[in-house]
Amino acid sequence: MPLPLYLLAMAVFAMGTSEFMLAGLLPDIASDLDVTVGTAGTLTSAFAVGMIVGAPLVAALARNWPRRSSLLGFILTFAAAHAVGAITTSFLILFATRVVAALANAGFLAVALTAAATLVSPDKKGRALAVLLSGTTVATIAGVPGGSVLGTLLGWRVAFWAVAALCLPAALGILKTIPTGRDEDEATGRPALRAELAQLTRPRLILVMLLGALVNSATFGSLTFLAPVVTDSAGLGEWWISVALVLFGAGSFVGVTVAGRLSDRRPGLVIAVGGPLLLIGWPALAMLAGEPVALFTLLFVQGALSFALGSTLIARVLYEAAGAPTMAGSYATAALNVGAAAGPVIAASTFDTEAGDLGPLWASGLLVAVALLIAFPLLTAITAGRSTEVLQ
């Protein structure tokens, strides 16, 4: 895999750390800015909505910009938003910086996903996506617990400064390694924006976007509310939450790495084997949550299966959107973040049921079941088109 791909993954690591570490910083932010924790929680919603809306919008605006300029502009805007957020004493300004950061993140990821696919041969899109998404999984392993610990010890503002600092080496790497000037597809002629947007009417593209959103809803729904499972259901101390996150993140790194080698040539195998195992895993985790050894083992396994299946489906979005070379990344980003936004909302609605703290785990199982009920009858259509084929 080419070096620029790993530098893009470094930027995704910084952005993933920012997106997920906020959950551990909300009480500190609420106290410092004199708002309720519930109000502070809207910062998470603002970021998620900004990602969903921003991906296609910003990608459309940036489609005629050179990729290096786009990527560099997005990551510097992201860093600047965190710097402003770190010094403000106004919650409204902090809220605005989260929206700006989300738009920059969405734009960066949309362009980076498209760029990643062009940095490798057409039959290695899945592997390229795996490298790029490894930035998110490493953020779960190291960045999120590290950011939470840093915020706990030194305050949430230091955590924001740390994210801004992480962006700088990635920006320098992009400046040095991503080619300048016009992209090759501009020289040979690219489809009009209307033609690229028309790809969204294709049933197979809509199908894989829906499946990707469902699987990622299950992933982020349970991940968001993992803390009460560890402290209440398993009866462990708060520091074990970081251990749980690290194990889930380590599993996700393994899953996305293994799937990256299979999702291009054997996507059907990943879905047919990984899907049922993931379905079994969520209710198993709910039933065994009171046993710490089983809990932590299953968290690793579920992290691996969730990201293996999720990244494979997102890779299928890139294949299915081959006719939209500048917008494909934004479609993949939107599918991923619809899941990231919807999952926690669905999971939160289960707390008032008899399942209590384990509700999100049961909800994740239900979401995966729905995805598999849709996917299995249409598995041949979902996995059709590999290597150098241009999907129709």
mmCIF file of C-alpha atoms in Angstrom:
data_model
loop_
_atom_site.group_PDB
_atom_site.id
_atom_site.type_symbol
_atom_site.label_atom_id
_atom_site.label_comp_id
_atom_site.label_asym_id
_atom_site.label_seq_id
_atom_site.Cartn_x
_atom_site.Cartn_y
_atom_site.Cartn_z
ATOM 1 C CA MET A 1 0.000 0.000 0.000
ATOM 2 C CA PRO A 2 1.369 3.472 -0.906
ATOM 3 C CA LEU A 3 2.651 5.855 1.778
ATOM 4 C CA PRO A 4 0.031 8.594 1.108
ATOM 5 C CA LEU A 5 -2.656 6.101 2.126
ATOM 6 C CA TYR A 6 -1.131 5.730 5.598
ATOM 7 C CA LEU A 7 -0.865 9.505 5.970
ATOM 8 C CA LEU A 8 -4.550 9.805 5.157
ATOM 9 C CA ALA A 9 -5.177 7.143 7.820
ATOM 10 C CA MET A 10 -3.236 9.279 10.322
ATOM 11 C CA ALA A 11 -5.620 12.153 9.686
ATOM 12 C CA VAL A 12 -8.607 9.819 10.038
ATOM 13 C CA PHE A 13 -7.115 8.740 13.386
ATOM 14 C CA ALA A 14 -7.106 12.348 14.638
ATOM 15 C CA MET A 15 -10.664 12.896 13.428
ATOM 16 C CA GLY A 16 -11.912 9.618 14.874
ATOM 17 C CA THR A 17 -10.369 10.466 18.226
ATOM 18 C CA SER A 18 -12.247 13.768 18.248
ATOM 19 C CA GLU A 19 -15.565 12.188 17.306
ATOM 20 C CA PHE A 20 -15.544 9.423 19.913
ATOM 21 C CA MET A 21 -13.623 10.887 22.875
ATOM 22 C CA LEU A 22 -16.297 13.519 23.501
ATOM 23 C CA ALA A 23 -18.473 11.069 25.451
ATOM 24 C CA GLY A 24 -15.909 10.974 28.255
ATOM 25 C CA LEU A 25 -15.491 14.759 28.307
ATOM 26 C CA LEU A 26 -19.130 15.868 28.465
ATOM 27 C CA PRO A 27 -19.417 16.221 32.266
ATOM 28 C CA ASP A 28 -16.264 18.377 32.373
ATOM 29 C CA ILE A 29 -17.471 20.513 29.456
ATOM 30 C CA ALA A 30 -20.898 20.959 31.048
ATOM 31 C CA SER A 31 -19.390 22.061 34.365
ATOM 32 C CA ASP A 32 -16.881 24.424 32.758
ATOM 33 C CA LEU A 33 -19.367 26.130 30.427
ATOM 34 C CA ASP A 34 -22.262 26.117 32.919
ATOM 35 C CA VAL A 35 -24.688 23.975 30.933
ATOM 36 C CA THR A 36 -26.372 20.664 31.707
ATOM 37 C CA VAL A 37 -24.828 17.384 30.628
ATOM 38 C CA GLY A 38 -27.836 16.877 28.367
ATOM 39 C CA THR A 39 -27.146 20.193 26.664
ATOM 40 C CA ALA A 40 -23.478 19.302 26.327
ATOM 41 C CA GLY A 41 -24.589 16.059 24.709
ATOM 42 C CA THR A 42 -25.952 18.026 21.750
ATOM 43 C CA LEU A 43 -22.318 18.509 20.728
ATOM 44 C CA THR A 44 -22.286 14.832 19.735
ATOM 45 C CA SER A 45 -25.510 15.180 17.752
ATOM 46 C CA ALA A 46 -24.209 18.298 16.016
ATOM 47 C CA PHE A 47 -21.123 16.445 14.885
ATOM 48 C CA ALA A 48 -23.062 13.425 13.603
ATOM 49 C CA VAL A 49 -25.591 15.508 11.674
ATOM 50 C CA GLY A 50 -22.793 17.661 10.272
ATOM 51 C CA MET A 51 -21.085 14.510 8.989
ATOM 52 C CA ILE A 52 -24.221 13.180 7.293
ATOM 53 C CA VAL A 53 -25.198 16.467 5.634
ATOM 54 C CA GLY A 54 -21.648 17.584 5.023
ATOM 55 C CA ALA A 55 -20.357 14.534 3.171
ATOM 56 C CA PRO A 56 -22.303 14.953 -0.099
ATOM 57 C CA LEU A 57 -22.558 18.748 0.191
ATOM 58 C CA VAL A 58 -18.866 19.441 0.734
ATOM 59 C CA ALA A 59 -17.807 16.741 -1.722
ATOM 60 C CA ALA A 60 -19.958 18.383 -4.412
ATOM 61 C CA LEU A 61 -18.405 21.785 -3.689
ATOM 62 C CA ALA A 62 -14.871 20.371 -3.721
ATOM 63 C CA ARG A 63 -15.220 18.025 -6.695
ATOM 64 C CA ASN A 64 -13.335 20.365 -9.042
ATOM 65 C CA TRP A 65 -10.572 21.197 -6.583
ATOM 66 C CA PRO A 66 -7.214 19.394 -6.721
ATOM 67 C CA ARG A 67 -7.244 16.597 -4.161
ATOM 68 C CA ARG A 68 -4.169 17.818 -2.300
ATOM 69 C CA SER A 69 -5.660 21.290 -1.831
ATOM 70 C CA SER A 70 -8.980 19.801 -0.688
ATOM 71 C CA LEU A 71 -7.442 17.393 1.799
ATOM 72 C CA LEU A 72 -5.055 20.006 3.168
ATOM 73 C CA GLY A 73 -7.811 22.606 3.508
ATOM 74 C CA PHE A 74 -10.139 20.205 5.289
ATOM 75 C CA ILE A 75 -7.594 18.973 7.814
ATOM 76 C CA LEU A 76 -6.350 22.489 8.633
ATOM 77 C CA THR A 77 -9.949 23.668 9.076
ATOM 78 C CA PHE A 78 -10.537 20.713 11.390
ATOM 79 C CA ALA A 79 -7.460 21.605 13.443
ATOM 80 C CA ALA A 80 -8.441 25.295 13.609
ATOM 81 C CA ALA A 81 -11.956 24.393 14.800
ATOM 82 C CA HIS A 82 -10.460 22.445 17.706
ATOM 83 C CA ALA A 83 -8.078 25.268 18.557
ATOM 84 C CA VAL A 84 -10.993 27.724 18.720
ATOM 85 C CA GLY A 85 -13.024 25.232 20.724
ATOM 86 C CA ALA A 86 -10.168 24.833 23.192
ATOM 87 C CA ILE A 87 -10.054 28.541 24.054
ATOM 88 C CA THR A 88 -13.707 29.566 23.937
ATOM 89 C CA THR A 89 -15.768 30.199 27.047
ATOM 90 C CA SER A 90 -19.057 30.174 25.107
ATOM 91 C CA PHE A 91 -21.039 26.991 24.620
ATOM 92 C CA LEU A 92 -22.611 28.384 21.437
ATOM 93 C CA ILE A 93 -19.170 28.975 19.928
ATOM 94 C CA LEU A 94 -18.066 25.489 20.962
ATOM 95 C CA PHE A 95 -21.232 24.110 19.345
ATOM 96 C CA ALA A 96 -20.407 26.019 16.150
ATOM 97 C CA THR A 97 -16.853 24.633 16.132
ATOM 98 C CA ARG A 98 -18.241 21.089 16.317
ATOM 99 C CA VAL A 99 -20.411 21.746 13.273
ATOM 100 C CA VAL A 100 -17.433 23.213 11.382
ATOM 101 C CA ALA A 101 -15.231 20.292 12.451
ATOM 102 C CA ALA A 102 -17.893 17.815 11.300
ATOM 103 C CA LEU A 103 -18.170 19.470 7.890
ATOM 104 C CA ALA A 104 -14.384 19.418 7.538
ATOM 105 C CA ASN A 105 -14.251 15.804 8.676
ATOM 106 C CA ALA A 106 -17.007 14.812 6.245
ATOM 107 C CA GLY A 107 -15.316 16.600 3.371
ATOM 108 C CA PHE A 108 -11.934 15.094 4.199
ATOM 109 C CA LEU A 109 -13.276 11.554 4.509
ATOM 110 C CA ALA A 110 -15.325 11.841 1.317
ATOM 111 C CA VAL A 111 -12.321 13.015 -0.688
ATOM 112 C CA ALA A 112 -9.957 10.606 1.093
ATOM 113 C CA LEU A 113 -12.172 7.589 0.340
ATOM 114 C CA THR A 114 -12.240 8.536 -3.320
ATOM 115 C CA ALA A 115 -8.499 9.274 -3.328
ATOM 116 C CA ALA A 116 -7.720 5.978 -1.593
ATOM 117 C CA ALA A 117 -9.478 4.073 -4.367
ATOM 118 C CA THR A 118 -7.338 5.838 -7.004
ATOM 119 C CA LEU A 119 -4.042 5.224 -5.205
ATOM 120 C CA VAL A 120 -4.315 1.471 -5.790
ATOM 121 C CA SER A 121 -5.289 -0.825 -8.642
ATOM 122 C CA PRO A 122 -9.048 -1.206 -9.237
ATOM 123 C CA ASP A 123 -9.140 -4.670 -7.624
ATOM 124 C CA LYS A 124 -7.710 -3.426 -4.299
ATOM 125 C CA LYS A 125 -10.314 -0.868 -3.236
ATOM 126 C CA GLY A 126 -11.261 -2.966 -0.229
ATOM 127 C CA ARG A 127 -7.663 -3.154 1.025
ATOM 128 C CA ALA A 128 -7.226 0.588 0.537
ATOM 129 C CA LEU A 129 -10.421 1.229 2.477
ATOM 130 C CA ALA A 130 -9.179 -1.075 5.248
ATOM 131 C CA VAL A 131 -5.985 0.950 5.608
ATOM 132 C CA LEU A 132 -7.933 4.206 5.681
ATOM 133 C CA LEU A 133 -10.472 2.951 8.229
ATOM 134 C CA SER A 134 -7.662 1.567 10.370
ATOM 135 C CA GLY A 135 -7.263 5.187 11.469
ATOM 136 C CA THR A 136 -10.719 4.970 13.055
ATOM 137 C CA THR A 137 -10.010 1.627 14.697
ATOM 138 C CA VAL A 138 -6.675 2.817 16.105
ATOM 139 C CA ALA A 139 -8.515 5.870 17.445
ATOM 140 C CA THR A 140 -10.812 3.495 19.314
ATOM 141 C CA ILE A 141 -7.819 1.540 20.667
ATOM 142 C CA ALA A 142 -5.561 4.422 21.673
ATOM 143 C CA GLY A 143 -6.977 7.820 20.811
ATOM 144 C CA VAL A 144 -10.341 7.614 22.538
ATOM 145 C CA PRO A 145 -9.119 6.196 25.867
ATOM 146 C CA GLY A 146 -6.065 8.465 25.674
ATOM 147 C CA GLY A 147 -8.200 11.532 25.024
ATOM 148 C CA SER A 148 -10.521 10.663 27.878
ATOM 149 C CA VAL A 149 -7.617 10.128 30.290
ATOM 150 C CA LEU A 150 -5.972 13.358 29.136
ATOM 151 C CA GLY A 151 -9.234 15.218 29.644
ATOM 152 C CA THR A 152 -9.701 13.699 33.086
ATOM 153 C CA LEU A 153 -6.171 14.580 34.232
ATOM 154 C CA LEU A 154 -5.640 17.967 32.549
ATOM 155 C CA GLY A 155 -9.091 19.118 31.439
ATOM 156 C CA TRP A 156 -11.137 18.846 28.272
ATOM 157 C CA ARG A 157 -9.397 21.821 26.654
ATOM 158 C CA VAL A 158 -6.059 19.990 26.624
ATOM 159 C CA ALA A 159 -7.736 17.072 24.858
ATOM 160 C CA PHE A 160 -8.973 19.475 22.163
ATOM 161 C CA TRP A 161 -5.462 20.938 21.775
ATOM 162 C CA ALA A 162 -4.070 17.399 21.447
ATOM 163 C CA VAL A 163 -6.439 16.621 18.561
ATOM 164 C CA ALA A 164 -5.431 19.851 16.809
ATOM 165 C CA ALA A 165 -1.754 18.917 17.240
ATOM 166 C CA LEU A 166 -2.352 15.429 15.805
ATOM 167 C CA CYS A 167 -3.586 17.003 12.575
ATOM 168 C CA LEU A 168 -0.330 18.831 11.849
ATOM 169 C CA PRO A 169 1.981 15.911 10.951
ATOM 170 C CA ALA A 170 -0.788 14.438 8.799
ATOM 171 C CA ALA A 171 -1.191 17.806 7.030
ATOM 172 C CA LEU A 172 2.566 17.975 6.406
ATOM 173 C CA GLY A 173 2.541 14.440 5.026
ATOM 174 C CA ILE A 174 -0.323 15.259 2.665
ATOM 175 C CA LEU A 175 1.534 18.370 1.497
ATOM 176 C CA LYS A 176 4.645 16.319 0.751
ATOM 177 C CA THR A 177 3.171 13.167 -0.775
ATOM 178 C CA ILE A 178 -0.193 13.867 -2.445
ATOM 179 C CA PRO A 179 0.395 15.095 -6.022
ATOM 180 C CA THR A 180 -0.547 18.675 -6.838
ATOM 181 C CA GLY A 181 -2.344 19.927 -9.908
ATOM 182 C CA ARG A 182 -5.241 18.347 -11.758
ATOM 183 C CA ASP A 183 -6.277 14.758 -11.090
ATOM 184 C CA GLU A 184 -5.988 12.253 -13.902
ATOM 185 C CA ASP A 185 -9.743 11.816 -14.109
ATOM 186 C CA GLU A 186 -10.123 15.562 -14.711
ATOM 187 C CA ALA A 187 -7.768 15.342 -17.682
ATOM 188 C CA THR A 188 -9.725 12.507 -19.259
ATOM 189 C CA GLY A 189 -13.111 13.975 -18.415
ATOM 190 C CA ARG A 190 -15.325 13.221 -15.467
ATOM 191 C CA PRO A 191 -19.099 12.875 -15.335
ATOM 192 C CA ALA A 192 -21.206 15.936 -14.640
ATOM 193 C CA LEU A 193 -22.427 16.377 -11.081
ATOM 194 C CA ARG A 194 -25.993 15.583 -12.149
ATOM 195 C CA ALA A 195 -24.828 12.268 -13.610
ATOM 196 C CA GLU A 196 -22.951 11.419 -10.411
ATOM 197 C CA LEU A 197 -25.970 12.241 -8.252
ATOM 198 C CA ALA A 198 -28.106 10.110 -10.569
ATOM 199 C CA GLN A 199 -26.113 7.098 -9.358
ATOM 200 C CA LEU A 200 -28.148 7.352 -6.150
ATOM 201 C CA THR A 201 -31.177 6.066 -8.058
ATOM 202 C CA ARG A 202 -29.451 2.723 -8.695
ATOM 203 C CA PRO A 203 -31.071 0.009 -6.535
ATOM 204 C CA ARG A 204 -27.822 -1.833 -5.821
ATOM 205 C CA LEU A 205 -26.108 1.308 -4.555
ATOM 206 C CA ILE A 206 -29.073 2.158 -2.318
ATOM 207 C CA LEU A 207 -29.072 -1.438 -1.062
ATOM 208 C CA VAL A 208 -25.423 -1.534 0.016
ATOM 209 C CA MET A 209 -25.699 1.937 1.573
ATOM 210 C CA LEU A 210 -28.708 0.751 3.592
ATOM 211 C CA LEU A 211 -26.918 -2.408 4.717
ATOM 212 C CA GLY A 212 -23.810 -0.456 5.667
ATOM 213 C CA ALA A 213 -25.927 1.962 7.703
ATOM 214 C CA LEU A 214 -27.737 -0.872 9.513
ATOM 215 C CA VAL A 215 -24.573 -2.732 10.484
ATOM 216 C CA ASN A 216 -22.849 0.454 11.604
ATOM 217 C CA SER A 217 -25.954 1.444 13.584
ATOM 218 C CA ALA A 218 -25.555 -1.781 15.525
ATOM 219 C CA THR A 219 -21.856 -1.110 16.075
ATOM 220 C CA PHE A 220 -22.097 2.469 17.273
ATOM 221 C CA GLY A 221 -25.310 1.915 19.216
ATOM 222 C CA SER A 222 -23.642 -0.576 21.554
ATOM 223 C CA LEU A 223 -20.263 1.185 21.580
ATOM 224 C CA THR A 224 -21.822 4.469 22.688
ATOM 225 C CA PHE A 225 -23.450 2.909 25.734
ATOM 226 C CA LEU A 226 -20.741 0.447 26.652
ATOM 227 C CA ALA A 227 -19.893 2.213 29.934
ATOM 228 C CA PRO A 228 -23.005 1.158 31.923
ATOM 229 C CA VAL A 229 -22.594 -2.427 30.709
ATOM 230 C CA VAL A 230 -19.081 -2.502 32.181
ATOM 231 C CA THR A 231 -19.831 -0.688 35.435
ATOM 232 C CA ASP A 232 -23.373 -1.865 36.195
ATOM 233 C CA SER A 233 -23.938 -5.209 34.479
ATOM 234 C CA ALA A 234 -20.383 -6.490 35.028
ATOM 235 C CA GLY A 235 -19.948 -4.587 38.303
ATOM 236 C CA LEU A 236 -16.477 -3.270 37.410
ATOM 237 C CA GLY A 237 -14.837 0.073 38.178
ATOM 238 C CA GLU A 238 -14.782 3.030 35.780
ATOM 239 C CA TRP A 239 -11.196 2.423 34.682
ATOM 240 C CA TRP A 240 -12.335 -0.872 33.131
ATOM 241 C CA ILE A 241 -14.334 1.149 30.596
ATOM 242 C CA SER A 242 -11.077 2.115 28.885
ATOM 243 C CA VAL A 243 -10.031 -1.558 28.864
ATOM 244 C CA ALA A 244 -13.332 -2.465 27.209
ATOM 245 C CA LEU A 245 -12.876 0.253 24.581
ATOM 246 C CA VAL A 246 -9.318 -0.859 23.866
ATOM 247 C CA LEU A 247 -10.396 -4.479 23.423
ATOM 248 C CA PHE A 248 -13.271 -3.521 21.129
ATOM 249 C CA GLY A 249 -10.899 -1.275 19.178
ATOM 250 C CA ALA A 250 -8.232 -3.980 18.950
ATOM 251 C CA GLY A 251 -10.821 -6.368 17.604
ATOM 252 C CA SER A 252 -12.023 -3.793 15.093
ATOM 253 C CA PHE A 253 -8.451 -3.303 13.868
ATOM 254 C CA VAL A 254 -8.068 -7.058 13.334
ATOM 255 C CA GLY A 255 -11.449 -7.258 11.635
ATOM 256 C CA VAL A 256 -10.903 -4.384 9.227
ATOM 257 C CA THR A 257 -7.410 -5.681 8.384
ATOM 258 C CA VAL A 258 -8.545 -9.228 7.646
ATOM 259 C CA ALA A 259 -11.632 -8.074 5.762
ATOM 260 C CA GLY A 260 -9.466 -5.728 3.701
ATOM 261 C CA ARG A 261 -7.785 -8.766 2.194
ATOM 262 C CA LEU A 262 -11.078 -10.528 1.479
ATOM 263 C CA SER A 263 -13.597 -7.807 0.658
ATOM 264 C CA ASP A 264 -12.326 -7.224 -2.895
ATOM 265 C CA ARG A 265 -12.341 -10.839 -4.100
ATOM 266 C CA ARG A 266 -14.531 -12.669 -1.567
ATOM 267 C CA PRO A 267 -17.080 -10.168 -0.223
ATOM 268 C CA GLY A 268 -19.760 -12.851 -0.208
ATOM 269 C CA LEU A 269 -17.659 -14.952 2.159
ATOM 270 C CA VAL A 270 -17.280 -12.063 4.621
ATOM 271 C CA ILE A 271 -21.034 -11.397 4.595
ATOM 272 C CA ALA A 272 -22.138 -15.046 4.642
ATOM 273 C CA VAL A 273 -19.806 -16.051 7.493
ATOM 274 C CA GLY A 274 -19.326 -12.808 9.422
ATOM 275 C CA GLY A 275 -22.981 -11.751 9.332
ATOM 276 C CA PRO A 276 -24.479 -14.716 11.232
ATOM 277 C CA LEU A 277 -21.590 -14.726 13.728
ATOM 278 C CA LEU A 278 -22.136 -11.024 14.396
ATOM 279 C CA LEU A 279 -25.876 -11.671 14.826
ATOM 280 C CA ILE A 280 -25.204 -14.389 17.422
ATOM 281 C CA GLY A 281 -22.601 -12.281 19.200
ATOM 282 C CA TRP A 282 -24.795 -9.352 20.287
ATOM 283 C CA PRO A 283 -27.390 -11.345 22.258
ATOM 284 C CA ALA A 284 -24.588 -13.576 23.591
ATOM 285 C CA LEU A 285 -22.868 -10.443 24.869
ATOM 286 C CA ALA A 286 -26.114 -9.300 26.521
ATOM 287 C CA MET A 287 -26.612 -12.641 28.262
ATOM 288 C CA LEU A 288 -22.984 -12.963 29.419
ATOM 289 C CA ALA A 289 -22.353 -9.311 30.311
ATOM 290 C CA GLY A 290 -22.250 -10.169 34.011
ATOM 291 C CA GLU A 291 -19.179 -12.360 33.482
ATOM 292 C CA PRO A 292 -16.133 -10.097 32.982
ATOM 293 C CA VAL A 293 -13.993 -12.674 31.123
ATOM 294 C CA ALA A 294 -16.805 -13.492 28.699
ATOM 295 C CA LEU A 295 -17.663 -9.803 28.360
ATOM 296 C CA PHE A 296 -14.168 -8.750 27.365
ATOM 297 C CA THR A 297 -13.667 -11.738 25.060
ATOM 298 C CA LEU A 298 -16.906 -11.060 23.246
ATOM 299 C CA LEU A 299 -16.140 -7.341 22.977
ATOM 300 C CA PHE A 300 -12.968 -8.192 21.075
ATOM 301 C CA VAL A 301 -14.834 -10.642 18.830
ATOM 302 C CA GLN A 302 -17.724 -8.264 18.193
ATOM 303 C CA GLY A 303 -15.321 -5.444 17.374
ATOM 304 C CA ALA A 304 -13.634 -7.675 14.795
ATOM 305 C CA LEU A 305 -16.884 -8.892 13.242
ATOM 306 C CA SER A 306 -18.553 -5.470 13.266
ATOM 307 C CA PHE A 307 -15.765 -3.733 11.398
ATOM 308 C CA ALA A 308 -15.096 -6.672 9.092
ATOM 309 C CA LEU A 309 -18.710 -6.701 7.919
ATOM 310 C CA GLY A 310 -19.170 -2.926 8.075
ATOM 311 C CA SER A 311 -16.000 -2.104 6.122
ATOM 312 C CA THR A 312 -16.844 -4.741 3.493
ATOM 313 C CA LEU A 313 -20.261 -3.178 2.921
ATOM 314 C CA ILE A 314 -18.773 0.317 2.745
ATOM 315 C CA ALA A 315 -16.252 -1.002 0.193
ATOM 316 C CA ARG A 316 -19.209 -2.270 -1.848
ATOM 317 C CA VAL A 317 -20.549 1.295 -1.862
ATOM 318 C CA LEU A 318 -17.328 2.423 -3.560
ATOM 319 C CA TYR A 319 -17.648 -0.346 -6.140
ATOM 320 C CA GLU A 320 -21.316 0.342 -6.804
ATOM 321 C CA ALA A 321 -20.648 4.087 -7.118
ATOM 322 C CA ALA A 322 -17.865 3.617 -9.660
ATOM 323 C CA GLY A 323 -19.861 5.837 -12.029
ATOM 324 C CA ALA A 324 -19.536 8.732 -9.549
ATOM 325 C CA PRO A 325 -15.743 9.121 -9.221
ATOM 326 C CA THR A 326 -15.827 12.381 -7.232
ATOM 327 C CA MET A 327 -18.920 11.630 -5.132
ATOM 328 C CA ALA A 328 -18.472 7.934 -4.301
ATOM 329 C CA GLY A 329 -16.540 8.721 -1.132
ATOM 330 C CA SER A 330 -19.322 10.990 0.103
ATOM 331 C CA TYR A 331 -21.914 8.238 -0.419
ATOM 332 C CA ALA A 332 -19.782 5.841 1.616
ATOM 333 C CA THR A 333 -19.262 8.507 4.299
ATOM 334 C CA ALA A 334 -22.989 9.231 4.487
ATOM 335 C CA ALA A 335 -23.851 5.537 4.868
ATOM 336 C CA LEU A 336 -21.262 5.142 7.616
ATOM 337 C CA ASN A 337 -22.435 8.184 9.548
ATOM 338 C CA VAL A 338 -26.161 7.552 9.206
ATOM 339 C CA GLY A 339 -25.339 4.429 11.169
ATOM 340 C CA ALA A 340 -23.181 6.349 13.649
ATOM 341 C CA ALA A 341 -26.020 8.829 14.246
ATOM 342 C CA ALA A 342 -29.021 6.489 14.187
ATOM 343 C CA GLY A 343 -27.472 3.691 16.240
ATOM 344 C CA PRO A 344 -27.120 5.636 19.517
ATOM 345 C CA VAL A 345 -30.648 7.055 19.147
ATOM 346 C CA ILE A 346 -32.120 3.575 18.662
ATOM 347 C CA ALA A 347 -29.995 2.195 21.497
ATOM 348 C CA ALA A 348 -31.005 5.006 23.877
ATOM 349 C CA SER A 349 -34.681 4.219 23.331
ATOM 350 C CA THR A 350 -34.173 0.778 24.901
ATOM 351 C CA PHE A 351 -33.151 2.013 28.348
ATOM 352 C CA ASP A 352 -36.778 2.373 29.452
ATOM 353 C CA THR A 353 -37.513 -1.250 28.566
ATOM 354 C CA GLU A 354 -37.015 -4.314 30.760
ATOM 355 C CA ALA A 355 -33.605 -4.839 29.157
ATOM 356 C CA GLY A 356 -32.246 -1.708 30.874
ATOM 357 C CA ASP A 357 -28.497 -1.214 30.395
ATOM 358 C CA LEU A 358 -28.354 -4.264 28.135
ATOM 359 C CA GLY A 359 -30.988 -2.851 25.779
ATOM 360 C CA PRO A 360 -28.449 -1.444 23.302
ATOM 361 C CA LEU A 361 -26.884 -4.905 22.884
ATOM 362 C CA TRP A 362 -30.263 -6.479 22.084
ATOM 363 C CA ALA A 363 -31.047 -3.577 19.725
ATOM 364 C CA SER A 364 -27.744 -4.177 17.925
ATOM 365 C CA GLY A 365 -28.692 -7.804 17.407
ATOM 366 C CA LEU A 366 -32.044 -6.749 15.965
ATOM 367 C CA LEU A 367 -30.391 -4.273 13.574
ATOM 368 C CA VAL A 368 -27.991 -6.930 12.295
ATOM 369 C CA ALA A 369 -30.902 -9.365 11.909
ATOM 370 C CA VAL A 370 -32.756 -6.840 9.741
ATOM 371 C CA ALA A 371 -29.616 -6.306 7.646
ATOM 372 C CA LEU A 372 -29.165 -10.051 7.089
ATOM 373 C CA LEU A 373 -32.840 -10.588 6.253
ATOM 374 C CA ILE A 374 -32.407 -8.008 3.493
ATOM 375 C CA ALA A 375 -28.922 -9.112 2.411
ATOM 376 C CA PHE A 376 -29.116 -12.887 2.165
ATOM 377 C CA PRO A 377 -31.820 -13.154 -0.530
ATOM 378 C CA LEU A 378 -29.883 -10.566 -2.561
ATOM 379 C CA LEU A 379 -26.337 -11.723 -1.770
ATOM 380 C CA THR A 380 -25.436 -12.422 -5.402
ATOM 381 C CA ALA A 381 -26.482 -8.911 -6.452
ATOM 382 C CA ILE A 382 -24.650 -7.296 -3.523
ATOM 383 C CA THR A 383 -21.345 -9.027 -4.238
ATOM 384 C CA ALA A 384 -21.508 -8.896 -8.034
ATOM 385 C CA GLY A 385 -18.819 -6.859 -9.712
ATOM 386 C CA ARG A 386 -15.229 -7.174 -8.563
ATOM 387 C CA SER A 387 -11.732 -6.475 -9.727
ATOM 388 C CA THR A 388 -11.717 -4.156 -12.717
ATOM 389 C CA GLU A 389 -15.394 -4.314 -13.555
ATOM 390 C CA VAL A 390 -17.324 -1.077 -13.772
ATOM 391 C CA LEU A 391 -20.619 -1.786 -12.105
ATOM 392 C CA GLN A 392 -23.823 -0.949 -13.814
#
